[in-house]
Coordinates of C-alpha atoms in Angstrom, one line a residue:
Chain A
X12 CA 107.1 138.4 125.1
X13 CA 108.8 141.5 126.3
X14 CA 107.7 144.9 125.2
X15 CA 109.9 147.9 124.3
X16 CA 109.5 151.5 123.7
X17 CA 108.2 152.8 120.3
X18 CA 111.4 154.7 119.4
X19 CA 113.4 153.1 116.6
X20 CA 110.5 150.9 115.6
X21 CA 110.4 152.2 112.1
X22 CA 114.1 151.6 111.5
X23 CA 113.6 148.1 112.8
X24 CA 110.6 147.6 110.5
X25 CA 112.6 148.5 107.4
X26 CA 115.4 146.0 108.0
X27 CA 113.2 143.4 109.6
X28 CA 113.4 140.0 108.0
X29 CA 116.6 140.8 106.1
X30 CA 119.8 138.9 106.8
X31 CA 121.5 140.6 109.7
X32 CA 118.4 142.5 110.6
X33 CA 116.3 142.0 113.7
X34 CA 114.5 138.7 113.9
X35 CA 112.0 139.9 116.5
X36 CA 110.0 143.0 115.9
X37 CA 109.1 144.3 119.3
X38 CA 105.5 145.4 119.1
X39 CA 103.4 146.1 122.0
X40 CA 100.7 148.7 121.7
X41 CA 97.0 148.7 121.8
X42 CA 96.5 148.0 118.2
X43 CA 99.0 145.1 117.7
X44 CA 98.8 143.5 121.0
X45 CA 101.3 140.9 122.2
X46 CA 103.4 138.5 120.2
X47 CA 102.2 134.9 120.3
X48 CA 104.5 132.0 120.7
X49 CA 103.4 128.8 119.2
X50 CA 105.1 125.5 119.6
X51 CA 104.6 123.4 116.4
X52 CA 105.6 119.8 116.9
X53 CA 107.3 117.5 117.8
X54 CA 104.1 115.6 117.2
X55 CA 102.8 117.5 114.2
X56 CA 102.0 116.0 110.8
X57 CA 103.5 118.8 108.8
X58 CA 107.0 118.7 110.4
X59 CA 108.0 115.5 108.6
X60 CA 108.9 113.6 111.7
X61 CA 109.6 114.6 115.3
X62 CA 110.7 118.1 114.6
X63 CA 109.6 121.1 116.5
X64 CA 109.4 124.8 115.5
X65 CA 108.9 127.4 118.2
X66 CA 107.3 130.1 116.2
X67 CA 106.8 133.7 117.5
X68 CA 103.9 135.3 115.7
X69 CA 102.7 138.8 115.2
X70 CA 99.2 138.2 114.0
X71 CA 99.9 135.5 111.4
X72 CA 103.3 136.8 110.5
X73 CA 106.4 134.9 111.7
X74 CA 108.8 137.2 113.6
X75 CA 111.0 134.5 115.1
X76 CA 111.4 130.8 114.5
X77 CA 113.5 128.5 116.6
X78 CA 114.0 124.9 115.2
X79 CA 114.2 122.3 117.9
X80 CA 115.5 118.9 117.1
X81 CA 117.1 115.9 118.6
X82 CA 114.0 113.9 119.4
X83 CA 115.2 111.1 117.2
X84 CA 118.8 111.0 118.4
X85 CA 120.0 107.4 118.4
X86 CA 123.6 107.9 119.1
X87 CA 124.5 106.6 115.7
X88 CA 128.1 108.0 115.6
X89 CA 129.1 106.8 119.0
X90 CA 127.6 103.3 118.3
X91 CA 129.6 103.2 115.1
X92 CA 132.8 103.9 117.0
X93 CA 132.1 100.9 119.2
X94 CA 131.3 98.3 116.5
X95 CA 133.2 97.0 113.5
X96 CA 133.2 98.8 110.2
X97 CA 130.8 96.3 108.6
X98 CA 128.3 96.4 111.5
X99 CA 127.7 100.1 110.9
X100 CA 126.5 99.5 107.4
X101 CA 123.0 98.5 108.3
X102 CA 122.8 101.5 110.7
X103 CA 123.5 103.8 107.9
X104 CA 120.3 102.6 106.2
X105 CA 118.5 104.2 109.1
X106 CA 120.0 107.7 108.7
X107 CA 118.2 108.9 105.7
X108 CA 115.6 106.1 105.6
X109 CA 114.2 107.3 102.2
X110 CA 117.6 106.9 100.5
X111 CA 119.4 104.0 102.1
X112 CA 121.2 103.2 98.8
X113 CA 123.1 106.5 98.7
X114 CA 123.8 106.5 102.4
X115 CA 125.3 103.1 102.1
X116 CA 127.3 104.2 99.2
X117 CA 128.7 107.3 101.0
X118 CA 129.8 105.2 103.9
X119 CA 131.3 102.5 101.7
X120 CA 133.1 105.3 99.8
X121 CA 134.7 106.7 103.0
X122 CA 135.8 103.2 104.1
X123 CA 137.2 102.4 100.6
X124 CA 139.1 105.7 100.7
X125 CA 140.4 104.8 104.1
X126 CA 141.6 101.4 103.1
X127 CA 142.5 102.1 99.5
X128 CA 140.1 99.5 98.2
X129 CA 139.4 99.2 94.5
X130 CA 135.9 98.8 93.2
X131 CA 135.1 96.9 90.0
X132 CA 133.5 98.7 87.1
X133 CA 130.2 96.8 87.2
X134 CA 129.8 97.7 90.9
X135 CA 130.5 101.4 90.1
X136 CA 127.8 101.3 87.5
X137 CA 125.4 99.5 89.8
X138 CA 126.0 102.1 92.5
X139 CA 125.2 104.9 90.1
X140 CA 122.0 103.1 89.0
X141 CA 120.9 102.6 92.6
X142 CA 121.8 106.2 93.5
X143 CA 119.8 107.6 90.7
X144 CA 116.8 105.3 91.4
X145 CA 117.0 106.6 94.9
X146 CA 117.0 110.1 93.7
X147 CA 113.8 109.3 91.8
X148 CA 112.3 107.8 95.0
X149 CA 113.3 110.8 97.1
X150 CA 112.3 113.5 94.8
X151 CA 109.0 112.0 93.8
X152 CA 108.3 111.5 97.5
X153 CA 109.3 115.1 98.3
X154 CA 107.1 116.7 95.7
X155 CA 104.2 114.6 97.0
X156 CA 104.8 115.7 100.5
X157 CA 105.2 119.3 99.4
X158 CA 101.7 119.4 98.0
X159 CA 100.5 117.7 101.2
X160 CA 102.0 120.6 103.1
X161 CA 100.3 123.0 100.7
X162 CA 97.0 121.5 101.7
X163 CA 96.1 119.3 98.8
X164 CA 95.0 116.4 100.8
X165 CA 96.7 113.3 99.5
X166 CA 96.0 113.1 95.7
X167 CA 99.5 114.4 94.6
X168 CA 101.1 112.4 97.4
X169 CA 99.5 109.2 96.3
X170 CA 100.3 109.7 92.6
X171 CA 104.0 110.1 93.7
X172 CA 103.8 107.1 96.0
X173 CA 102.4 105.0 93.2
X174 CA 105.7 105.5 91.2
X175 CA 107.9 105.3 94.3
X176 CA 106.3 101.9 95.1
X177 CA 107.4 100.5 91.8
X178 CA 111.0 101.4 92.5
X179 CA 110.8 100.1 96.0
X180 CA 109.6 96.8 94.6
X181 CA 112.7 96.7 92.5
X182 CA 114.8 97.4 95.6
X183 CA 113.0 94.6 97.4
X184 CA 113.5 92.1 94.7
X185 CA 117.2 92.9 94.6
X186 CA 118.3 93.5 98.1
X187 CA 115.5 91.9 100.1
X188 CA 114.2 95.1 101.7
X189 CA 112.2 98.0 100.4
X190 CA 113.9 100.7 102.4
X191 CA 116.6 99.2 104.5
X192 CA 118.5 97.9 101.5
X193 CA 122.0 97.4 103.1
X194 CA 123.2 96.8 99.6
X195 CA 126.7 98.3 99.3
X196 CA 129.8 96.6 100.7
X197 CA 133.4 97.8 101.0
X198 CA 134.8 97.0 97.6
X199 CA 131.6 96.4 95.7
X200 CA 127.9 95.5 96.0
X201 CA 126.2 92.6 97.7
X202 CA 123.9 91.2 95.0
X203 CA 124.3 91.0 91.3
X204 CA 121.0 91.9 89.6
X205 CA 119.6 89.4 87.2
X206 CA 119.0 90.3 83.5
X207 CA 115.2 90.2 84.3
X208 CA 115.7 92.7 87.0
X209 CA 117.7 95.0 84.8
X210 CA 115.1 94.7 82.1
X211 CA 112.3 95.6 84.5
X212 CA 114.3 98.5 85.9
X213 CA 115.1 99.8 82.5
X214 CA 111.4 99.6 81.4
X215 CA 110.4 101.5 84.6
X216 CA 112.9 104.2 83.9
X217 CA 111.8 104.6 80.3
X218 CA 108.2 105.0 81.5
X219 CA 109.1 107.5 84.3
X220 CA 109.0 110.6 82.1
X221 CA 105.3 109.8 81.4
X222 CA 104.6 110.1 85.2
X223 CA 106.6 113.4 85.3
X224 CA 104.5 114.8 82.4
X225 CA 101.3 113.7 84.1
X226 CA 102.4 115.2 87.4
X227 CA 103.4 118.5 85.8
X228 CA 100.1 118.7 83.9
X229 CA 98.3 118.1 87.1
X230 CA 100.2 120.5 89.3
X231 CA 102.9 122.8 87.9
X232 CA 100.5 125.2 86.3
X233 CA 98.1 125.2 89.2
X234 CA 97.3 128.8 90.1
X235 CA 96.9 128.2 93.8
X236 CA 100.2 126.4 93.9
X237 CA 101.9 129.2 92.1
X238 CA 100.5 131.8 94.4
X239 CA 101.5 129.8 97.5
X240 CA 105.1 129.1 96.3
X241 CA 106.4 131.9 94.1
X242 CA 108.4 134.4 96.1
X243 CA 107.9 132.5 99.3
X244 CA 110.9 131.5 101.3
X245 CA 113.6 133.3 99.3
X246 CA 117.2 132.3 99.8
X247 CA 119.8 134.3 98.1
X248 CA 122.9 132.6 96.7
X249 CA 125.4 134.5 99.0
X250 CA 123.6 133.4 102.2
X251 CA 123.2 129.9 101.0
X252 CA 126.9 129.5 100.2
X253 CA 127.9 131.1 103.6
X254 CA 125.7 128.7 105.5
X255 CA 127.0 125.7 103.7
X256 CA 123.7 124.8 102.1
X257 CA 124.1 122.0 99.5
X258 CA 122.0 120.1 97.1
X259 CA 118.8 121.1 95.3
X260 CA 118.2 123.9 97.8
X261 CA 121.6 125.5 96.9
X262 CA 121.1 125.0 93.2
X263 CA 117.6 126.6 93.3
X264 CA 119.4 129.8 94.4
X265 CA 121.4 129.7 91.2
X266 CA 124.7 128.3 92.5
X267 CA 126.2 125.7 90.1
X268 CA 127.5 123.2 92.6
X269 CA 126.8 119.5 92.2
X270 CA 129.3 117.0 93.7
X271 CA 128.5 114.6 90.8
X272 CA 130.1 117.2 88.5
X273 CA 132.7 118.6 91.0
X274 CA 134.1 115.3 92.2
X275 CA 133.0 113.0 89.5
X276 CA 132.3 110.5 92.3
X277 CA 132.3 107.0 91.0
X278 CA 131.9 107.1 87.3
X279 CA 129.7 110.2 87.1
X280 CA 132.2 111.9 84.8
X281 CA 131.4 109.3 82.2
X282 CA 127.7 110.3 81.9
X283 CA 126.2 113.1 79.9
X284 CA 123.8 115.1 82.1
X285 CA 123.0 118.7 83.0
X286 CA 122.7 120.3 86.3
X287 CA 119.5 122.4 86.5
X288 CA 119.7 125.7 88.2
X289 CA 117.1 128.0 89.7
X290 CA 117.0 131.8 89.4
X291 CA 115.0 133.0 92.4
X292 CA 115.7 130.6 95.2
X293 CA 112.1 130.5 96.3
X294 CA 109.9 127.5 97.1
X295 CA 108.7 127.2 93.5
X296 CA 112.3 127.0 92.2
X297 CA 113.0 124.3 94.8
X298 CA 110.0 122.4 93.6
X299 CA 111.0 122.7 89.9
X300 CA 114.5 121.8 90.7
X301 CA 113.3 118.4 91.9
X302 CA 111.2 117.8 88.8
X303 CA 114.1 118.7 86.5
X304 CA 116.6 116.6 88.5
X305 CA 114.4 113.6 88.1
X306 CA 114.4 114.2 84.3
X307 CA 118.2 114.3 84.4
X308 CA 118.3 111.2 86.6
X309 CA 116.3 109.4 84.0
X310 CA 118.9 110.3 81.4
X311 CA 121.7 109.1 83.6
X312 CA 119.9 105.8 84.2
X313 CA 119.2 105.2 80.6
X314 CA 122.9 105.7 79.8
X315 CA 123.9 103.4 82.7
X316 CA 121.6 100.6 81.6
X317 CA 123.1 100.8 78.1
X318 CA 126.7 100.9 79.2
X319 CA 126.6 98.5 82.2
X320 CA 129.7 96.3 81.8
X321 CA 129.9 92.6 82.8
X322 CA 132.4 91.2 85.3
X323 CA 132.6 90.8 89.1
X324 CA 130.7 93.1 91.4
X325 CA 133.1 92.6 94.3
X326 CA 136.8 93.3 94.6
X327 CA 138.4 89.8 95.1
X328 CA 140.6 91.2 97.9
X329 CA 137.7 92.6 99.8
X330 CA 137.2 91.1 103.3
X331 CA 133.9 90.9 105.0
X332 CA 135.1 90.0 108.5
X333 CA 138.3 91.0 110.3
X334 CA 138.5 94.3 108.4
X335 CA 141.2 96.5 109.9
X336 CA 142.2 99.5 107.8
X337 CA 145.6 101.2 108.4
X338 CA 145.7 104.2 110.7
X339 CA 144.6 107.3 108.9
X340 CA 141.7 109.5 108.1
X341 CA 139.3 109.7 105.2
X342 CA 136.3 111.8 104.1
X343 CA 134.0 110.3 101.5
X344 CA 131.3 112.5 100.1
X345 CA 128.5 112.1 97.7
X346 CA 125.7 114.1 96.1
X347 CA 122.8 112.4 97.9
X348 CA 119.3 113.5 96.8
X349 CA 119.3 116.0 99.7
X350 CA 122.8 117.5 99.3
X351 CA 126.3 116.8 100.2
X352 CA 126.4 113.6 102.3
X353 CA 129.8 112.9 103.8
X354 CA 131.3 110.4 106.2
X355 CA 134.5 111.3 108.0
X356 CA 136.4 108.4 109.5
X357 CA 139.6 108.3 111.6
X358 CA 141.1 104.8 112.0
X359 CA 143.8 103.9 114.5
X360 CA 144.3 100.4 113.0
X361 CA 141.8 98.7 115.2
X362 CA 138.6 96.9 113.9
X363 CA 136.4 99.8 114.7
X364 CA 136.7 103.5 113.7
X365 CA 138.3 105.8 116.3
X366 CA 136.2 108.7 115.1
X367 CA 133.1 108.5 113.0
X368 CA 131.3 111.5 111.9
X369 CA 128.4 112.1 109.5
X370 CA 127.9 115.3 107.6
X371 CA 124.1 115.2 107.1
X372 CA 122.8 117.5 104.3
X373 CA 119.3 117.8 106.0
X374 CA 120.7 119.2 109.2
X375 CA 122.9 121.8 107.5
X376 CA 120.1 122.8 105.0
X377 CA 117.9 123.4 108.0
X378 CA 120.1 126.1 109.5
X379 CA 118.6 128.9 107.4
X380 CA 115.0 127.9 108.0
X381 CA 114.4 130.9 110.2
X382 CA 115.7 133.4 107.7
X383 CA 113.6 131.9 104.9
X384 CA 110.4 132.0 107.0
X385 CA 110.7 135.5 108.5
X386 CA 107.9 137.8 107.4
X387 CA 105.8 134.9 105.9
X388 CA 102.8 133.4 107.5
X389 CA 102.8 130.3 109.6
X390 CA 101.1 128.3 106.8
X391 CA 104.1 129.2 104.5
X392 CA 106.6 128.0 107.1
X393 CA 105.2 124.5 106.7
X394 CA 105.7 124.7 102.9
X395 CA 109.2 126.2 103.2
X396 CA 110.2 123.4 105.6
X397 CA 108.7 120.9 103.1
X398 CA 110.7 122.4 100.3
X399 CA 114.0 122.1 102.2
X400 CA 113.5 118.3 102.3
X401 CA 114.6 117.1 105.6
X402 CA 114.5 113.6 107.1
X403 CA 114.7 113.5 110.8
X404 CA 116.6 110.3 110.9
X405 CA 119.5 112.1 109.3
X406 CA 119.1 115.4 111.2
X407 CA 119.2 113.9 114.6
X408 CA 121.2 110.7 113.9
Chain B
X5 CA 93.2 132.3 81.6
X6 CA 93.1 132.2 85.4
X7 CA 92.0 128.8 86.5
X8 CA 93.1 126.9 83.4
X9 CA 95.9 125.2 85.4
X10 CA 93.5 123.9 88.0
X11 CA 91.1 122.6 85.3
X12 CA 94.0 120.8 83.5
X13 CA 94.9 119.2 86.8
X14 CA 91.4 118.1 87.5
X15 CA 91.3 116.6 84.0
X16 CA 94.3 114.4 85.0
X17 CA 92.6 113.2 88.2
X18 CA 89.3 112.5 86.4
X19 CA 91.2 110.5 83.8
X20 CA 92.8 108.4 86.5
X21 CA 89.5 108.0 88.4
X22 CA 87.7 106.7 85.3
X23 CA 90.7 104.7 84.2
X24 CA 90.9 102.9 87.5
X25 CA 87.7 101.1 86.7
X26 CA 88.9 99.3 83.6
X27 CA 92.6 99.8 83.1
X28 CA 94.6 97.3 85.2
X29 CA 97.7 99.5 84.9
X30 CA 95.9 102.2 86.9
X31 CA 94.7 99.8 89.6
X32 CA 97.7 99.6 91.8
X33 CA 96.2 98.7 95.1
X34 CA 96.8 95.3 96.5
X35 CA 93.9 94.0 98.7
X36 CA 96.5 92.6 101.1
X37 CA 94.7 90.7 103.9
X38 CA 92.3 89.2 101.4
X39 CA 94.9 88.3 98.8
X40 CA 98.2 87.2 100.2
X41 CA 101.2 89.5 99.7
X42 CA 103.5 88.4 96.9
X43 CA 107.1 88.4 98.2
X44 CA 110.2 88.3 95.9
X45 CA 112.6 85.5 96.6
X46 CA 115.2 87.9 98.0
X47 CA 112.8 89.2 100.7
X48 CA 114.3 89.0 104.1
X49 CA 112.9 89.2 107.5
X50 CA 114.3 87.6 110.7
X51 CA 116.8 84.7 110.5
X52 CA 116.1 81.0 111.1
X53 CA 118.3 78.0 111.5
X54 CA 118.4 75.3 108.8
X55 CA 118.1 71.7 109.8
X56 CA 119.0 68.8 107.5
X57 CA 116.3 66.4 108.7
X58 CA 112.7 67.5 109.4
X59 CA 112.0 64.5 111.7
X60 CA 114.9 65.2 114.0
X61 CA 115.3 69.0 113.9
X62 CA 117.5 69.4 117.0
X63 CA 119.9 66.6 116.0
X64 CA 120.7 67.9 112.6
X65 CA 121.1 71.6 112.9
X66 CA 123.8 72.8 110.5
X67 CA 125.0 75.3 113.2
X68 CA 128.1 74.3 115.0
X69 CA 128.0 77.1 117.5
X70 CA 131.0 78.9 116.2
X71 CA 129.5 82.2 117.5
X72 CA 130.6 84.3 114.5
X73 CA 127.1 85.6 113.9
X74 CA 126.8 86.5 117.6
X75 CA 130.0 88.6 117.4
X76 CA 129.1 90.3 114.0
X77 CA 125.4 91.0 114.8
X78 CA 125.1 94.9 114.8
X79 CA 122.4 95.1 117.4
X80 CA 123.7 92.1 119.4
X81 CA 120.4 90.2 119.3
X82 CA 121.9 86.7 119.0
X83 CA 122.8 84.7 122.1
X84 CA 124.6 81.3 121.8
X85 CA 125.9 78.8 124.3
X86 CA 128.1 76.1 123.0
X87 CA 127.4 72.5 123.9
X88 CA 129.7 70.5 126.2
X89 CA 129.5 67.3 124.1
X90 CA 129.6 66.6 120.3
X91 CA 126.9 65.2 118.1
X92 CA 127.3 63.8 114.6
X93 CA 126.3 66.2 111.9
X94 CA 124.7 65.4 108.5
X95 CA 128.0 64.1 107.2
X96 CA 128.5 61.9 110.3
X97 CA 131.3 64.0 111.7
X98 CA 131.1 64.8 115.4
X99 CA 130.5 68.6 115.9
X100 CA 129.6 71.0 118.6
X101 CA 126.0 72.2 118.5
X102 CA 124.3 75.2 120.1
X103 CA 123.0 74.2 123.5
X104 CA 121.2 77.6 123.6
X105 CA 120.5 79.7 120.5
X106 CA 118.2 82.6 121.0
X107 CA 117.3 85.6 118.8
X108 CA 115.5 88.6 120.2
X109 CA 113.4 89.5 117.2
X110 CA 112.3 92.7 119.0
X111 CA 115.9 93.9 118.5
X112 CA 116.8 92.2 115.2
X113 CA 116.8 94.6 112.3
X114 CA 116.9 91.9 109.6
X115 CA 120.2 93.2 108.1
X116 CA 121.3 89.8 106.9
X117 CA 124.9 90.2 108.2
X118 CA 124.6 86.9 110.2
X119 CA 123.7 85.1 107.0
X120 CA 126.6 86.6 105.1
X121 CA 129.3 85.8 107.7
X122 CA 128.1 82.2 108.5
X123 CA 130.6 79.8 107.0
X124 CA 128.3 76.8 107.4
X125 CA 125.1 78.0 105.6
X126 CA 123.4 77.3 108.9
X127 CA 121.5 80.6 109.3
X128 CA 119.2 82.0 106.6
X129 CA 116.7 84.8 106.3
X130 CA 113.0 83.9 106.6
X131 CA 110.0 85.2 104.8
X132 CA 107.7 85.6 107.8
X133 CA 106.3 89.0 108.5
X134 CA 103.0 88.5 110.3
X135 CA 104.6 88.0 113.7
X136 CA 102.6 90.2 116.1
X137 CA 102.8 89.0 119.6
X138 CA 101.1 90.1 122.9
X139 CA 104.1 89.2 125.1
X140 CA 107.5 90.7 124.5
X141 CA 109.4 87.8 126.0
X142 CA 107.6 84.7 125.0
X143 CA 106.4 86.0 121.7
X144 CA 109.5 87.7 120.4
X145 CA 112.4 86.1 122.1
X146 CA 112.8 83.0 119.9
X147 CA 114.7 80.0 121.1
X148 CA 116.4 77.2 119.3
X149 CA 113.3 75.1 118.8
X150 CA 111.3 78.0 117.4
X151 CA 114.2 79.0 115.1
X152 CA 114.9 75.6 113.6
X153 CA 113.2 75.0 110.2
X154 CA 113.9 72.2 107.8
X155 CA 115.9 72.6 104.6
X156 CA 112.7 71.8 102.6
X157 CA 111.2 75.0 104.0
X158 CA 114.3 76.9 102.8
X159 CA 113.8 75.3 99.3
X160 CA 110.2 76.5 99.4
X161 CA 110.9 80.1 100.1
X162 CA 114.1 80.6 98.2
X163 CA 114.4 77.9 95.5
X164 CA 117.4 79.4 93.6
X165 CA 119.5 80.1 96.6
X166 CA 118.7 76.8 98.3
X167 CA 119.6 74.8 95.2
X168 CA 122.9 76.6 95.0
X169 CA 123.7 76.0 98.7
X170 CA 122.8 72.3 98.5
X171 CA 125.0 71.8 95.4
X172 CA 127.9 73.5 97.2
X173 CA 127.5 71.5 100.4
X174 CA 127.2 68.1 98.6
X175 CA 130.3 68.9 96.6
X176 CA 132.2 69.9 99.8
X177 CA 131.1 66.7 101.6
X178 CA 132.1 64.5 98.7
X179 CA 135.5 66.2 98.6
X180 CA 135.9 65.8 102.4
X181 CA 134.9 62.1 102.1
X182 CA 137.4 61.5 99.3
X183 CA 140.1 63.3 101.3
X184 CA 139.3 61.2 104.4
X185 CA 139.4 58.0 102.3
X186 CA 142.7 59.0 100.7
X187 CA 144.1 59.8 104.2
X188 CA 142.9 56.4 105.5
X189 CA 144.5 54.7 102.5
X190 CA 147.7 56.6 103.1
X191 CA 147.6 55.6 106.7
X192 CA 147.1 52.0 105.8
X193 CA 150.0 52.1 103.4
X194 CA 152.4 53.7 105.9
X195 CA 151.3 52.9 109.4
X196 CA 154.4 54.5 111.0
X197 CA 153.3 58.0 109.9
X198 CA 151.2 60.1 112.3
X199 CA 147.5 60.2 111.5
X200 CA 146.4 62.8 108.9
X201 CA 144.3 65.6 110.4
X202 CA 140.7 65.0 110.0
X203 CA 139.0 66.6 107.1
X204 CA 136.8 69.6 108.1
X205 CA 134.0 71.0 106.1
X206 CA 135.7 73.8 104.1
X207 CA 134.3 77.3 104.7
X208 CA 132.6 79.1 101.8
X209 CA 135.2 79.8 99.1
X210 CA 134.9 83.6 98.9
X211 CA 133.9 85.2 102.2
X212 CA 133.4 88.6 100.6
X213 CA 131.6 87.1 97.6
X214 CA 128.0 87.9 97.1
X215 CA 125.2 85.4 97.1
X216 CA 123.9 85.1 93.6

């Protein structure tokens, strides 16, 4: 790294790490020595996929962090512009591969907006059930991985995976695949769950708070965890709003913005649930946010199982093949477990979209990674990255 | 007290550790290669072609080479060539058949769209998953002979769906036969009229409808 003269160093030091302040503290003297540049990833177990962080270190303190991604780019949007609307549906499973149900739903929502398709009541309820089960899957997975990043090798992760596995078994019994569900269709859902399936899912949801209690007894009060997460990776509300951060990361900073409440997507306005908010915007708040959201999801699910209406799951006018929406544009968005997931489509009346664009919450939440990490140690950057909750399938597309 | 949180957490893991020896609810691990994996009926992995008669698999494929699945397949892993001649299908009606039907399972992503768009119930999803191969072309590029599996096999892996499909097909065939008989009777009654168009097997009633 380059060296600079010593004048102005103190001024730099006082604003260092703040928004708008310098990201690199130029230090070169006999005592501090040079800055060290470390390339973490793309093949690194803590970066949650093929993600690379180029970290500049002063001792163990991060003075600059450059996220590098695109290693998992699969040209999803361009492929979707070349195939029919239906053929893109299985590809959306592979965007956020932990939450294929919500990704399917967001895409179906955009196409339904584009074509003005109606969705029967039962399908709306089923979509909410699937989305909230997906939230349980994603958040339990996330808290497990977060503790893996903190260095507790595997026990919390496997406890979380034990619960996640039960939900994935349900998804498999319903849609045929554990993770690549491909369940939503334009105008409804693909498979109607049997009463046995609903009973099993309902029992699982009723038991879920027991797992959360156990998990919290095991970990939330853990002193090492508190020391490693409280005050680490602070993100203030102003910065978060300016950068377009959404989802639990935004709400951990204290901003009350949940698309389930704002838009009332689907039938969410019919459900009684609260949106948990954090106060500090640090890693600990982001962890607690996931736990509290799971408790709210359980509430939504219990109401949904009780109120699930009968009837068809598919709009009778829906077409599987030869789908040609009128020329126009539509943006469908959804509160996915990671934030605002949107699909933007422009149709020119042909069987394939003229423009297809995904607004991935993971990618946009990643933009402030450097700001959150500055001034912390390299071990903390791993935890901060884990608390943002990214999936590289969605970041790179 | 500092450390009480850690001790509480250790209590949970100790409870689970001891419990895993006698409480079946805490023993969640499946000993997979020793005990076979239990698959739900809906499980899907790789398509196969349904044949009506196990003794003559190539002669009684339900597939009529309409190539809809080939067009709809998202990763374009299906390759079909139509036959030049026609062979009688299970109902005795002459139909085209696939002279070549190949699926590259290295590309297939088991999305089930081919099954959903097929109007003849000819292609269904399989339950196989132990399909490792040492050669990409011979092992993973499946041809017509490897893909053809009897209807009995379909009944074995998906009893509910297969029963529903069979019931629908027999009803359709009966309706087609009656229609043909009525058309023949009408033709016999009024020989001057041009021949009624031959009855074709009707496609699935609701294309967008979900399989139960």
